[in-house]
CSV table of C-alpha atoms in Angstrom, one decimal:
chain,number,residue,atom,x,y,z
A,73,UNK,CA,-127.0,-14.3,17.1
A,74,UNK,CA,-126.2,-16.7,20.5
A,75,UNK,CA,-128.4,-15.7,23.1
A,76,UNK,CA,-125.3,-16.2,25.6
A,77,UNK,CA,-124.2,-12.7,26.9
A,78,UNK,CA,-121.0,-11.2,24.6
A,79,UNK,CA,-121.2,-14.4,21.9
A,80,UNK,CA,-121.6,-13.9,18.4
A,81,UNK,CA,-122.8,-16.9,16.4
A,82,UNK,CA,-120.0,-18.3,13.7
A,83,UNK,CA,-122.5,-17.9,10.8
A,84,UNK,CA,-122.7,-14.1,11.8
A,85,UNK,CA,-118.2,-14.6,12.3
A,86,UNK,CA,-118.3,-16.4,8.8
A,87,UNK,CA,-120.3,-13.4,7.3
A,88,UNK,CA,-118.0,-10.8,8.6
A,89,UNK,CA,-115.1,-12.6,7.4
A,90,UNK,CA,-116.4,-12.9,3.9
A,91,UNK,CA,-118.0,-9.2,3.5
A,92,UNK,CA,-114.3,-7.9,5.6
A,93,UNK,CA,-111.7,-10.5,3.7
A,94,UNK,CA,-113.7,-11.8,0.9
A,95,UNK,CA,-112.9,-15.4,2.7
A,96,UNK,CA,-115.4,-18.2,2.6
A,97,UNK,CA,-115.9,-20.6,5.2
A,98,UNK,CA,-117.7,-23.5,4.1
A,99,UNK,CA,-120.4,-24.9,6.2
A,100,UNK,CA,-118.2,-27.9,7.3
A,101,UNK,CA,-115.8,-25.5,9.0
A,102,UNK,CA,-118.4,-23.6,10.5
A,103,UNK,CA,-120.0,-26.8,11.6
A,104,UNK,CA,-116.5,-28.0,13.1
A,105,UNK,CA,-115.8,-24.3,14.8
A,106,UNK,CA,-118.8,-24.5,16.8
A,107,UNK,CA,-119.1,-27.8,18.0
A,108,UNK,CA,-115.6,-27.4,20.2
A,109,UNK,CA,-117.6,-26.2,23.0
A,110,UNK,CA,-117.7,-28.3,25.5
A,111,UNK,CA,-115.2,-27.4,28.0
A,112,UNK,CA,-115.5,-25.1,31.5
A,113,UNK,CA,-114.3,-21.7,29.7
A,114,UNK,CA,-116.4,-19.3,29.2
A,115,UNK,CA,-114.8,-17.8,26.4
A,116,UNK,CA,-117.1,-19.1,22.9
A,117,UNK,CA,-115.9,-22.0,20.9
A,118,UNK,CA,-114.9,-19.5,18.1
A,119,UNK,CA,-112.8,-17.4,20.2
A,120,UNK,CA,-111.3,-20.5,21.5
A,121,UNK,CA,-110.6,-21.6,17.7
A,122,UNK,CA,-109.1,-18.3,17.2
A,123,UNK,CA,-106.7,-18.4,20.2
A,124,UNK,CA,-105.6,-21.2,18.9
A,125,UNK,CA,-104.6,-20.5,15.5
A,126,UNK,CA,-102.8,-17.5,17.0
A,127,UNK,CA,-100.9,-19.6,19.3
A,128,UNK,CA,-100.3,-22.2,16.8
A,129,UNK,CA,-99.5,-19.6,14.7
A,130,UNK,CA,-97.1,-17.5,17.1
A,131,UNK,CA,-99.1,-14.1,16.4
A,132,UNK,CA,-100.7,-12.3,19.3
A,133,UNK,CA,-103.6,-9.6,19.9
A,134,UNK,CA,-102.4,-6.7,19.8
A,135,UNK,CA,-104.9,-4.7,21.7
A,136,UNK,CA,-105.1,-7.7,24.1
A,137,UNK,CA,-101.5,-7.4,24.3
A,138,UNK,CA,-100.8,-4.1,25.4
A,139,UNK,CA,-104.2,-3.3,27.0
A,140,UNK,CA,-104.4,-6.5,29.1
A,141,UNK,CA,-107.1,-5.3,31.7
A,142,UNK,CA,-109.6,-4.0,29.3
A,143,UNK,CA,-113.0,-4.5,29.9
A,144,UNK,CA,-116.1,-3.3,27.6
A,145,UNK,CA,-113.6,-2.9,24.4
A,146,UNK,CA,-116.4,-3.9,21.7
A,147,UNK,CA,-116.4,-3.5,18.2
A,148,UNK,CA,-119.3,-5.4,17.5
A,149,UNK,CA,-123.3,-4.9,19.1
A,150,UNK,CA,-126.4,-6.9,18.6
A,151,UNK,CA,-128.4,-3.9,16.2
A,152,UNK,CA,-131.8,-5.5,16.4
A,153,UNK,CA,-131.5,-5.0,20.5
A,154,UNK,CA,-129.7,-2.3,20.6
A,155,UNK,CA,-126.6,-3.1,22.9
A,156,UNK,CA,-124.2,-0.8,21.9
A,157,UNK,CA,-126.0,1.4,24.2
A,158,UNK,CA,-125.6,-1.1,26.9
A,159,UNK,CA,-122.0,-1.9,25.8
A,160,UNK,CA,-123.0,-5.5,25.8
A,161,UNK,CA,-121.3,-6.9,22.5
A,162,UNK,CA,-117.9,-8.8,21.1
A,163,UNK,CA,-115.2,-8.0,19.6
A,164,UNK,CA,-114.6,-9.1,15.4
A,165,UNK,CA,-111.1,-7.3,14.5
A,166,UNK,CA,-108.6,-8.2,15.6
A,167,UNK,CA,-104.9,-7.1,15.2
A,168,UNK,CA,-102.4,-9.1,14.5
């Protein structure tokens, strides 16, 4: 996992997506997700990837949506340090 505070590497995303919607990203996508970074957000390249297909795509997040001032909303914790009980994590589902 990122060491970056409420980042989640895209091999960890990748993994998810294949154990959640038996979809495989190949290395080259992965490779091409991360290396976006670059610019002053602070929002991880993959979540800026994501916002983008969902713009490009006209969908929206739901829960982002509706529950635009929510802070803390995880679904996602780093296990081996155990930040759920921190609430320090990310969230991976989204609803579309």
């Amino acid at each position: 996992l990122a060491e970056e505070e409420n980042v989640v590497s895209i091999s960890v995303v990748a993994e998810l997506i294949m154990k959640i919607a038996g979809i495989k990203w190949e290395e080259s996508l992965q490779r091409e997700i991360a290396v976006t970074d670059g610019s002053t957000s602070r929002k991880a390249p993959p979540r800026r990837w994501l916002n983008a297909v969902l713009e490009e795509d006209g969908m929206i997040d739901a829960f982002e949506h509706f529950y635009p001032n929510a802070e803390g909303r995880y679904t996602c914790w780093h296990q081996f340090t155990n930040k759920r009980y921190t609430n320090e994590g990310a969230r991976i589902d989204f609803t579309l």
